[in-house]
DNA sequence: ATGGCACGTAGGACGTGA
């Protein structure tokens, strides 16, 4: 087979991999909305956060009928993550190595030749300084995990609700005070330490500037005023970053009835073949 | 500045979210 001139990599549904992350704010409240979205968008993988239920309460059967296998790490009332995968996969870990906390905030799967970490970072605004320290500890452990996978030459994506606005333009004017845990300098410094391992912020790699919010508060008519935040992210390891095609927050989802306060963030990468 | 909204746990308000 003749290999001709280099061709621009164009998004191609047949050969590209579609990955999504979405903080659903209770899967029991959002089940039908998520199923509708899956039927429309047909991602290969959906990483969900804040499912807010115990593992046994997760509607796994409904998603199975929609064509997805799932791994669920739930707990009562709060937190909880679940990853839906079309096609074969295996679970790598159901907790973040090096983070000593029983909160359900991390799950990792291997599929399509890469490791996909699904994470829900502590908000950091509750529990005083100890609560904030937990957020930084999680980021330290995540950074160590990323470093380990880089050393092993593993292709990976770290996706989820980071609860960090990386820069000023990721936070609408007046949306948060300067002391908020989502914008505190220490939070942003920890984000940069993670990125500086050599990871690529999928959204900013393709859209270096401008608003790309993924969250609008339920309060104060935040959606109507477009008073949003960019806090849901995907970080790509180097070889995955070279395959990056698109990165789009699905804003339309926020305007539907009874939405989550977060919208899906969708990234496509060229297929392995 | 003030948390005004939504969720789960309750079967009242309250903690949490960001």
Short mmCIF file of N, CA and C in Angstrom, two decimals, chain A residues 17-22 37 43 45-47 49 114 116-119 156-162 166 191 194-195 199-205 214 230-237 240-241 244 246-248 264-269:
data_model
loop_
_atom_site.label_atom_id
_atom_site.label_comp_id
_atom_site.label_asym_id
_atom_site.label_seq_id
_atom_site.Cartn_x
_atom_site.Cartn_y
_atom_site.Cartn_z
N UNK A 17 -12.27 8.09 18.29
CA UNK A 17 -12.74 7.65 19.60
C UNK A 17 -13.37 8.85 20.31
N UNK A 18 -14.58 8.67 20.79
CA UNK A 18 -15.32 9.79 21.39
C UNK A 18 -15.44 9.56 22.89
N UNK A 19 -14.81 10.46 23.65
CA UNK A 19 -14.77 10.33 25.11
C UNK A 19 -15.51 11.50 25.73
N UNK A 20 -16.28 11.23 26.77
CA UNK A 20 -17.03 12.31 27.42
C UNK A 20 -16.91 12.21 28.93
N UNK A 21 -16.95 13.39 29.57
CA UNK A 21 -17.04 13.45 31.04
C UNK A 21 -18.22 14.32 31.40
N UNK A 22 -18.93 13.95 32.47
CA UNK A 22 -20.16 14.67 32.81
C UNK A 22 -20.46 14.48 34.30
N UNK A 37 -29.11 11.54 25.95
CA UNK A 37 -27.85 12.11 25.43
C UNK A 37 -26.99 11.03 24.79
N UNK A 43 -21.28 8.36 22.39
CA UNK A 43 -19.85 8.34 22.74
C UNK A 43 -19.39 6.89 22.94
N UNK A 45 -17.15 6.28 25.33
CA UNK A 45 -16.97 6.23 26.79
C UNK A 45 -17.63 7.45 27.42
N UNK A 46 -18.35 7.24 28.52
CA UNK A 46 -18.86 8.35 29.31
C UNK A 46 -18.43 8.17 30.76
N UNK A 47 -17.67 9.16 31.26
CA UNK A 47 -17.22 9.15 32.65
C UNK A 47 -18.09 10.12 33.45
N UNK A 49 -19.62 11.77 37.14
CA UNK A 49 -19.29 12.07 38.54
C UNK A 49 -20.56 12.51 39.28
N UNK A 114 -5.75 2.36 26.04
CA UNK A 114 -5.35 3.44 26.95
C UNK A 114 -6.06 3.32 28.30
N UNK A 116 -8.11 5.18 31.23
CA UNK A 116 -9.00 6.33 31.41
C UNK A 116 -9.30 6.51 32.89
N UNK A 117 -8.78 7.58 33.47
CA UNK A 117 -9.06 7.89 34.86
C UNK A 117 -10.25 8.83 34.94
N UNK A 118 -11.23 8.45 35.76
CA UNK A 118 -12.45 9.24 35.96
C UNK A 118 -12.41 9.77 37.38
N UNK A 119 -12.36 11.10 37.53
CA UNK A 119 -12.10 11.67 38.85
C UNK A 119 -13.10 12.75 39.23
N UNK A 156 -2.80 7.59 28.35
CA UNK A 156 -3.90 7.78 29.30
C UNK A 156 -4.60 9.12 29.14
N UNK A 157 -5.80 9.16 29.72
CA UNK A 157 -6.60 10.38 29.82
C UNK A 157 -7.08 10.49 31.27
N UNK A 158 -6.96 11.68 31.83
CA UNK A 158 -7.50 11.94 33.17
C UNK A 158 -8.65 12.92 33.01
N UNK A 159 -9.87 12.42 33.20
CA UNK A 159 -11.06 13.21 32.89
C UNK A 159 -11.95 13.34 34.11
N UNK A 160 -12.61 14.50 34.21
CA UNK A 160 -13.59 14.62 35.28
C UNK A 160 -13.81 16.04 35.76
N UNK A 161 -14.43 16.11 36.94
CA UNK A 161 -14.72 17.38 37.59
C UNK A 161 -13.56 17.72 38.50
N UNK A 162 -12.67 18.60 38.02
CA UNK A 162 -11.47 18.96 38.78
C UNK A 162 -11.76 20.01 39.84
N UNK A 166 -8.69 26.87 35.84
CA UNK A 166 -7.23 27.00 35.69
C UNK A 166 -6.74 28.44 35.54
N UNK A 191 -2.75 22.54 39.76
CA UNK A 191 -3.18 22.20 38.39
C UNK A 191 -1.99 22.31 37.42
N UNK A 194 0.51 19.53 37.68
CA UNK A 194 0.02 18.33 36.99
C UNK A 194 0.23 18.47 35.48
N UNK A 195 -0.17 19.59 34.92
CA UNK A 195 -0.03 19.80 33.48
C UNK A 195 1.44 19.76 33.05
N UNK A 199 1.32 16.94 30.24
CA UNK A 199 -0.04 16.61 29.84
C UNK A 199 -0.66 17.77 29.06
N UNK A 200 -1.67 17.46 28.28
CA UNK A 200 -2.33 18.45 27.44
C UNK A 200 -3.77 18.65 27.88
N UNK A 201 -4.10 19.91 28.19
CA UNK A 201 -5.48 20.32 28.48
C UNK A 201 -6.22 20.35 27.15
N UNK A 202 -7.07 19.33 26.94
CA UNK A 202 -7.66 19.13 25.60
C UNK A 202 -8.39 20.37 25.10
N UNK A 203 -9.12 21.03 25.97
CA UNK A 203 -9.91 22.19 25.55
C UNK A 203 -8.99 23.33 25.10
N UNK A 204 -8.00 23.64 25.94
CA UNK A 204 -7.14 24.79 25.61
C UNK A 204 -6.16 24.51 24.48
N UNK A 205 -5.86 23.24 24.23
CA UNK A 205 -4.98 22.93 23.10
C UNK A 205 -5.64 23.33 21.79
N UNK A 214 -18.26 24.88 31.56
CA UNK A 214 -18.87 23.55 31.68
C UNK A 214 -19.86 23.48 32.83
N UNK A 230 -15.34 27.04 33.93
CA UNK A 230 -14.76 25.86 33.27
C UNK A 230 -14.01 25.07 34.34
N UNK A 231 -14.64 23.98 34.78
CA UNK A 231 -14.04 23.18 35.85
C UNK A 231 -13.99 21.69 35.51
N UNK A 232 -14.60 21.31 34.39
CA UNK A 232 -14.54 19.91 33.94
C UNK A 232 -13.51 19.82 32.83
N UNK A 233 -12.56 18.93 33.00
CA UNK A 233 -11.40 18.92 32.10
C UNK A 233 -11.02 17.50 31.67
N UNK A 234 -10.26 17.45 30.57
CA UNK A 234 -9.57 16.21 30.21
C UNK A 234 -8.11 16.53 29.96
N UNK A 235 -7.24 15.83 30.66
CA UNK A 235 -5.80 15.93 30.43
C UNK A 235 -5.34 14.68 29.69
N UNK A 236 -4.56 14.91 28.64
CA UNK A 236 -4.15 13.82 27.75
C UNK A 236 -2.65 13.58 27.85
N UNK A 237 -2.26 12.31 27.87
CA UNK A 237 -0.84 11.99 27.82
C UNK A 237 -0.33 12.29 26.41
N UNK A 240 -1.59 10.46 23.17
CA UNK A 240 -3.03 10.70 22.97
C UNK A 240 -3.26 12.12 22.48
N UNK A 241 -2.48 13.06 23.01
CA UNK A 241 -2.63 14.47 22.61
C UNK A 241 -2.36 14.65 21.12
N UNK A 244 -5.50 14.22 19.16
CA UNK A 244 -6.64 15.07 19.51
C UNK A 244 -7.30 15.70 18.29
N UNK A 246 -11.16 17.01 18.48
CA UNK A 246 -12.13 18.02 18.90
C UNK A 246 -12.27 18.00 20.42
N UNK A 247 -12.69 19.13 20.97
CA UNK A 247 -12.96 19.26 22.41
C UNK A 247 -14.08 20.28 22.59
N UNK A 248 -15.25 19.82 23.00
CA UNK A 248 -16.43 20.69 23.00
C UNK A 248 -17.31 20.46 24.23
N UNK A 264 -22.04 17.94 29.61
CA UNK A 264 -21.03 16.99 29.13
C UNK A 264 -19.88 17.74 28.43
N UNK A 265 -18.68 17.25 28.62
CA UNK A 265 -17.52 17.75 27.88
C UNK A 265 -17.01 16.60 27.03
N UNK A 266 -16.99 16.84 25.71
CA UNK A 266 -16.74 15.75 24.76
C UNK A 266 -15.44 15.98 24.00
N UNK A 267 -14.61 14.96 23.97
CA UNK A 267 -13.33 15.00 23.26
C UNK A 267 -13.26 13.84 22.29
N UNK A 268 -12.82 14.12 21.06
CA UNK A 268 -12.58 13.03 20.12
C UNK A 268 -11.09 12.96 19.79
N UNK A 269 -10.60 11.74 19.68
CA UNK A 269 -9.21 11.51 19.27
C UNK A 269 -9.22 10.51 18.11
#
